[in-house]
């Protein structure tokens, strides 16, 4: 059975992935909660005080006239008091809502500007680095094609340089992706089959897995549909699968699974690799955080990436309002799990 998100799910997810809009709404709600508590306490105190005074006045009049007081006077006064308090509270709450929304935006504005400036710088720097890196890569590739004119030592140095340039190119692309990682607009979301996307992405890693002697299992893929931005979803799966293969030694295995759990679509990537030390687990999704490079199945290996792959995966998961977590046991393996909620 397919798990189908409602068409409006893309709009809701896009809203939630816009961190500043979502933060502004939550901050507004916090302000309003404080205002509501103050209004309730003030209104309850006022009502109690005034109702006691009204009761005392009613009893005083009854004593003067030496007759039972007219209950209608008391009831009408209390009803009028209740109506007045509710009306004033409602007006004050509406006014507070507008002021709270404005104040939340004003409070977050400097942070938003600083982040946008940082993102713009990262994007510009990454973009400017692409051209010189491409020129350097092409130049070295040309030299290596004519390696009959090079000594073995020179050829080895050039190959090493080429690997480092390729690693820098990957880092540049990752940095550019992160710097542009704003909320995905609702019109970018479409109904996709998570199992089909996972299969298509995982199959591209069959050659890499074969080179490393790693078994890649993609047999457990249940059809589960959801609304997502397909290119971003592909990037998320790519980063997690590549990470699993790189950190799994020869003879190990990597399994990619998709299934439906209640009203959620679940993606799991599990390996029998080296595992992640417990002290590193809490940092695994941080930008540029890299566990000891010697952990990779290939040692000091250019395939280990830039340290941004899992940060990008986390960013994409957040943009889709999905939960991503990881469990790992050293020398036994690691399991990444991404849960996409129904809307």
Short mmCIF file of C-alpha atoms in Angstrom, two decimals, residues 17 37 44 52 60 72 92 94 116 127 143 151 179 203 247 266 280 282 284 286 295 329:
data_model
loop_
_atom_site.label_atom_id
_atom_site.label_comp_id
_atom_site.label_asym_id
_atom_site.label_seq_id
_atom_site.Cartn_x
_atom_site.Cartn_y
_atom_site.Cartn_z
CA UNK A 17 11.45 24.22 6.31
CA UNK A 37 -1.25 33.96 31.23
CA UNK A 44 -9.41 36.51 37.46
CA UNK A 52 -16.98 40.81 46.04
CA UNK A 60 -25.75 46.90 51.96
CA UNK A 72 -31.60 40.74 39.26
CA UNK A 92 -5.96 43.03 23.99
CA UNK A 94 -5.64 40.51 19.13
CA UNK A 116 22.02 35.61 4.59
CA UNK A 127 31.23 29.74 -7.29
CA UNK A 143 49.72 16.18 -18.66
CA UNK A 151 58.84 10.19 -14.87
CA UNK A 179 24.84 28.03 1.11
CA UNK A 203 22.16 1.40 -8.50
CA UNK A 247 33.16 3.18 5.60
CA UNK A 266 10.88 5.22 6.17
CA UNK A 280 31.28 11.31 17.42
CA UNK A 282 26.26 13.71 18.35
CA UNK A 284 27.92 13.50 12.81
CA UNK A 286 27.67 19.05 11.76
CA UNK A 295 38.22 4.74 9.64
CA UNK A 329 28.20 0.13 17.11
#
